[in-house]
Amino acid sequence: QVLHQSGQDHLGAVWQAYTDAGLKAEVRPFIDDMAAALAWADVVVCRAGAITVSELCAAGCAAVLVPLVVSTTSHQRDNAIFMTQHGAAVHLPQTELTPQKLHELLRGLDRSALLAMGEKARALARPRAAARVADEIEGMLK
């Protein structure tokens, strides 16, 4: 099964692409409950922005990261490389992204590989990071 967040502007075209390919997919303009969607997913194909990567780690999700090419810095690429180096994701540069390449990549990820990636992602999570930073600053100000 596929759950695809498309954005409102691309909803119809994305749904049609799945239909044309003979694939069953639920296409939504926006996912309101991301925690539930991540808990449901075996693997997530997504961009590699800081919030996205943080959510993947917090949820312990295996991922295929396709960094946004036009980001003003290379932070998405750097995030994808970091996650890949730690075994928590697969980095697929947008310049290499084709339906065939994505299909092959996903087919090559068995259940044990996905579980291992998810565990490694969760190990990278930093729960309460903001509170810890605030505590440190507060301690420095005393």
PDB file of C-alpha atoms in Angstrom:
ATOM      1  CA  GLN A   1       0.000   0.000   0.000  1.00  0.00           C
ATOM      2  CA  VAL A   2       1.048   3.560  -0.645  1.00  0.00           C
ATOM      3  CA  LEU A   3       0.142   6.726   1.236  1.00  0.00           C
ATOM      4  CA  HIS A   4       1.325   9.792  -0.691  1.00  0.00           C
ATOM      5  CA  GLN A   5       1.242  13.404   0.497  1.00  0.00           C
ATOM      6  CA  SER A   6       1.090  15.405  -2.717  1.00  0.00           C
ATOM      7  CA  GLY A   7       0.108  18.925  -1.764  1.00  0.00           C
ATOM      8  CA  GLN A   8      -3.170  20.378  -3.021  1.00  0.00           C
ATOM      9  CA  ASP A   9      -1.778  21.576  -6.362  1.00  0.00           C
ATOM     10  CA  HIS A  10      -0.608  18.106  -7.440  1.00  0.00           C
ATOM     11  CA  LEU A  11      -3.362  15.941  -5.972  1.00  0.00           C
ATOM     12  CA  GLY A  12      -5.088  15.043  -9.238  1.00  0.00           C
ATOM     13  CA  ALA A  13      -1.925  14.468 -11.259  1.00  0.00           C
ATOM     14  CA  VAL A  14      -0.360  12.258  -8.594  1.00  0.00           C
ATOM     15  CA  TRP A  15      -3.524  10.208  -8.193  1.00  0.00           C
ATOM     16  CA  GLN A  16      -3.735   9.821 -11.985  1.00  0.00           C
ATOM     17  CA  ALA A  17      -0.099   8.673 -12.186  1.00  0.00           C
ATOM     18  CA  TYR A  18      -0.795   5.878  -9.692  1.00  0.00           C
ATOM     19  CA  THR A  19      -3.967   4.925 -11.549  1.00  0.00           C
ATOM     20  CA  ASP A  20      -2.147   4.858 -14.891  1.00  0.00           C
ATOM     21  CA  ALA A  21       0.556   2.653 -13.380  1.00  0.00           C
ATOM     22  CA  GLY A  22      -2.062   0.251 -12.020  1.00  0.00           C
ATOM     23  CA  LEU A  23      -1.059   0.928  -8.427  1.00  0.00           C
ATOM     24  CA  LYS A  24      -3.402   1.347  -5.495  1.00  0.00           C
ATOM     25  CA  ALA A  25      -2.529   4.449  -3.505  1.00  0.00           C
ATOM     26  CA  GLU A  26      -4.145   6.821  -1.083  1.00  0.00           C
ATOM     27  CA  VAL A  27      -3.186  10.329  -2.182  1.00  0.00           C
ATOM     28  CA  ARG A  28      -3.761  13.181   0.253  1.00  0.00           C
ATOM     29  CA  PRO A  29      -3.010  16.871  -0.094  1.00  0.00           C
ATOM     30  CA  PHE A  30      -1.700  16.906   3.482  1.00  0.00           C
ATOM     31  CA  ILE A  31      -1.203  14.381   6.284  1.00  0.00           C
ATOM     32  CA  ASP A  32      -2.673  15.798   9.482  1.00  0.00           C
ATOM     33  CA  ASP A  33      -1.423  13.069  11.809  1.00  0.00           C
ATOM     34  CA  MET A  34       2.179  12.535  10.758  1.00  0.00           C
ATOM     35  CA  ALA A  35       2.978  10.450  13.848  1.00  0.00           C
ATOM     36  CA  ALA A  36       0.272   7.943  12.904  1.00  0.00           C
ATOM     37  CA  ALA A  37       1.386   7.894   9.264  1.00  0.00           C
ATOM     38  CA  LEU A  38       5.001   7.255  10.258  1.00  0.00           C
ATOM     39  CA  ALA A  39       3.938   4.513  12.681  1.00  0.00           C
ATOM     40  CA  TRP A  40       1.948   2.890   9.855  1.00  0.00           C
ATOM     41  CA  ALA A  41       4.742   3.031   7.268  1.00  0.00           C
ATOM     42  CA  ASP A  42       7.326   0.325   6.624  1.00  0.00           C
ATOM     43  CA  VAL A  43       9.462   2.822   4.712  1.00  0.00           C
ATOM     44  CA  VAL A  44       9.121   6.514   3.908  1.00  0.00           C
ATOM     45  CA  VAL A  45      10.252   8.156   0.665  1.00  0.00           C
ATOM     46  CA  CYS A  46      10.710  11.849   1.351  1.00  0.00           C
ATOM     47  CA  ARG A  47      12.864  14.953   1.268  1.00  0.00           C
ATOM     48  CA  ALA A  48      15.637  15.397   3.815  1.00  0.00           C
ATOM     49  CA  GLY A  49      14.887  18.664   5.597  1.00  0.00           C
ATOM     50  CA  ALA A  50      15.740  19.007   9.272  1.00  0.00           C
ATOM     51  CA  ILE A  51      12.184  18.624  10.584  1.00  0.00           C
ATOM     52  CA  THR A  52      11.483  15.636   8.339  1.00  0.00           C
ATOM     53  CA  VAL A  53      14.680  13.883   9.400  1.00  0.00           C
ATOM     54  CA  SER A  54      13.930  14.650  13.062  1.00  0.00           C
ATOM     55  CA  GLU A  55      10.449  13.141  12.713  1.00  0.00           C
ATOM     56  CA  LEU A  56      11.863  10.031  11.024  1.00  0.00           C
ATOM     57  CA  CYS A  57      14.364   9.549  13.853  1.00  0.00           C
ATOM     58  CA  ALA A  58      11.792  10.146  16.592  1.00  0.00           C
ATOM     59  CA  ALA A  59       9.457   7.610  14.974  1.00  0.00           C
ATOM     60  CA  GLY A  60      12.215   5.113  14.163  1.00  0.00           C
ATOM     61  CA  CYS A  61      11.319   4.988  10.470  1.00  0.00           C
ATOM     62  CA  ALA A  62      13.362   3.539   7.650  1.00  0.00           C
ATOM     63  CA  ALA A  63      13.591   6.030   4.799  1.00  0.00           C
ATOM     64  CA  VAL A  64      14.689   6.713   1.266  1.00  0.00           C
ATOM     65  CA  LEU A  65      15.802  10.334   1.331  1.00  0.00           C
ATOM     66  CA  VAL A  66      15.624  12.406  -1.857  1.00  0.00           C
ATOM     67  CA  PRO A  67      17.167  15.768  -0.958  1.00  0.00           C
ATOM     68  CA  LEU A  68      15.690  18.880  -2.521  1.00  0.00           C
ATOM     69  CA  VAL A  69      18.145  20.026  -5.180  1.00  0.00           C
ATOM     70  CA  VAL A  70      17.164  23.694  -5.146  1.00  0.00           C
ATOM     71  CA  SER A  71      17.613  24.241  -1.422  1.00  0.00           C
ATOM     72  CA  THR A  72      19.710  27.337  -0.769  1.00  0.00           C
ATOM     73  CA  THR A  73      22.301  25.298   1.079  1.00  0.00           C
ATOM     74  CA  SER A  74      23.290  21.674   0.868  1.00  0.00           C
ATOM     75  CA  HIS A  75      21.666  20.906   4.219  1.00  0.00           C
ATOM     76  CA  GLN A  76      19.226  18.360   2.780  1.00  0.00           C
ATOM     77  CA  ARG A  77      22.024  16.506   1.015  1.00  0.00           C
ATOM     78  CA  ASP A  78      24.114  16.666   4.185  1.00  0.00           C
ATOM     79  CA  ASN A  79      21.207  15.298   6.242  1.00  0.00           C
ATOM     80  CA  ALA A  80      20.705  12.424   3.781  1.00  0.00           C
ATOM     81  CA  ILE A  81      24.406  11.577   3.813  1.00  0.00           C
ATOM     82  CA  PHE A  82      24.486  11.672   7.628  1.00  0.00           C
ATOM     83  CA  MET A  83      21.483   9.355   7.897  1.00  0.00           C
ATOM     84  CA  THR A  84      22.953   6.990   5.295  1.00  0.00           C
ATOM     85  CA  GLN A  85      26.357   6.907   7.000  1.00  0.00           C
ATOM     86  CA  HIS A  86      24.593   5.842  10.191  1.00  0.00           C
ATOM     87  CA  GLY A  87      22.575   3.133   8.436  1.00  0.00           C
ATOM     88  CA  ALA A  88      19.303   4.939   9.139  1.00  0.00           C
ATOM     89  CA  ALA A  89      18.303   5.702   5.536  1.00  0.00           C
ATOM     90  CA  VAL A  90      19.165   5.348   1.880  1.00  0.00           C
ATOM     91  CA  HIS A  91      20.234   8.486   0.014  1.00  0.00           C
ATOM     92  CA  LEU A  92      18.799   8.748  -3.499  1.00  0.00           C
ATOM     93  CA  PRO A  93      19.878  11.992  -5.199  1.00  0.00           C
ATOM     94  CA  GLN A  94      17.069  13.604  -7.180  1.00  0.00           C
ATOM     95  CA  THR A  95      19.284  13.553 -10.286  1.00  0.00           C
ATOM     96  CA  GLU A  96      19.260   9.742 -10.062  1.00  0.00           C
ATOM     97  CA  LEU A  97      15.571   9.377  -9.199  1.00  0.00           C
ATOM     98  CA  THR A  98      13.564   7.470 -11.781  1.00  0.00           C
ATOM     99  CA  PRO A  99      10.532   5.235 -11.268  1.00  0.00           C
ATOM    100  CA  GLN A 100      12.683   2.223 -12.159  1.00  0.00           C
ATOM    101  CA  LYS A 101      15.493   3.171  -9.756  1.00  0.00           C
ATOM    102  CA  LEU A 102      13.046   3.769  -6.897  1.00  0.00           C
ATOM    103  CA  HIS A 103      11.277   0.477  -7.637  1.00  0.00           C
ATOM    104  CA  GLU A 104      14.566  -1.449  -7.605  1.00  0.00           C
ATOM    105  CA  LEU A 105      15.701   0.252  -4.430  1.00  0.00           C
ATOM    106  CA  LEU A 106      12.449  -0.457  -2.580  1.00  0.00           C
ATOM    107  CA  ARG A 107      12.367  -4.056  -3.820  1.00  0.00           C
ATOM    108  CA  GLY A 108      15.865  -4.543  -2.406  1.00  0.00           C
ATOM    109  CA  LEU A 109      14.840  -3.532   1.116  1.00  0.00           C
ATOM    110  CA  ASP A 110      13.551  -6.583   2.960  1.00  0.00           C
ATOM    111  CA  ARG A 111      11.796  -6.551   6.320  1.00  0.00           C
ATOM    112  CA  SER A 112      14.997  -7.092   8.335  1.00  0.00           C
ATOM    113  CA  ALA A 113      16.803  -4.267   6.508  1.00  0.00           C
ATOM    114  CA  LEU A 114      13.880  -1.913   7.148  1.00  0.00           C
ATOM    115  CA  LEU A 115      13.735  -2.825  10.833  1.00  0.00           C
ATOM    116  CA  ALA A 116      17.490  -2.290  11.195  1.00  0.00           C
ATOM    117  CA  MET A 117      17.259   1.096   9.480  1.00  0.00           C
ATOM    118  CA  GLY A 118      14.391   2.083  11.751  1.00  0.00           C
ATOM    119  CA  GLU A 119      16.327   1.086  14.872  1.00  0.00           C
ATOM    120  CA  LYS A 120      19.347   3.075  13.706  1.00  0.00           C
ATOM    121  CA  ALA A 121      17.152   6.080  12.966  1.00  0.00           C
ATOM    122  CA  ARG A 122      15.623   5.921  16.443  1.00  0.00           C
ATOM    123  CA  ALA A 123      19.124   5.765  17.962  1.00  0.00           C
ATOM    124  CA  LEU A 124      19.854   9.122  16.305  1.00  0.00           C
ATOM    125  CA  ALA A 125      16.792  10.799  17.838  1.00  0.00           C
ATOM    126  CA  ARG A 126      17.381  13.456  20.457  1.00  0.00           C
ATOM    127  CA  PRO A 127      14.159  13.694  22.464  1.00  0.00           C
ATOM    128  CA  ARG A 128      13.830  16.791  24.605  1.00  0.00           C
ATOM    129  CA  ALA A 129      16.776  18.429  22.832  1.00  0.00           C
ATOM    130  CA  ALA A 130      15.250  21.901  23.096  1.00  0.00           C
ATOM    131  CA  ALA A 131      14.607  21.454  26.821  1.00  0.00           C
ATOM    132  CA  ARG A 132      18.196  20.327  27.356  1.00  0.00           C
ATOM    133  CA  VAL A 133      19.533  23.363  25.500  1.00  0.00           C
ATOM    134  CA  ALA A 134      17.274  25.642  27.545  1.00  0.00           C
ATOM    135  CA  ASP A 135      18.465  23.984  30.768  1.00  0.00           C
ATOM    136  CA  GLU A 136      22.094  24.527  29.755  1.00  0.00           C
ATOM    137  CA  ILE A 137      21.491  28.187  28.959  1.00  0.00           C
ATOM    138  CA  GLU A 138      19.590  28.674  32.193  1.00  0.00           C
ATOM    139  CA  GLY A 139      22.477  27.097  34.094  1.00  0.00           C
ATOM    140  CA  MET A 140      24.965  29.404  32.405  1.00  0.00           C
ATOM    141  CA  LEU A 141      22.899  32.447  33.358  1.00  0.00           C
ATOM    142  CA  LYS A 142      22.858  31.593  37.061  1.00  0.00           C
TER     143      LYS A 142
END
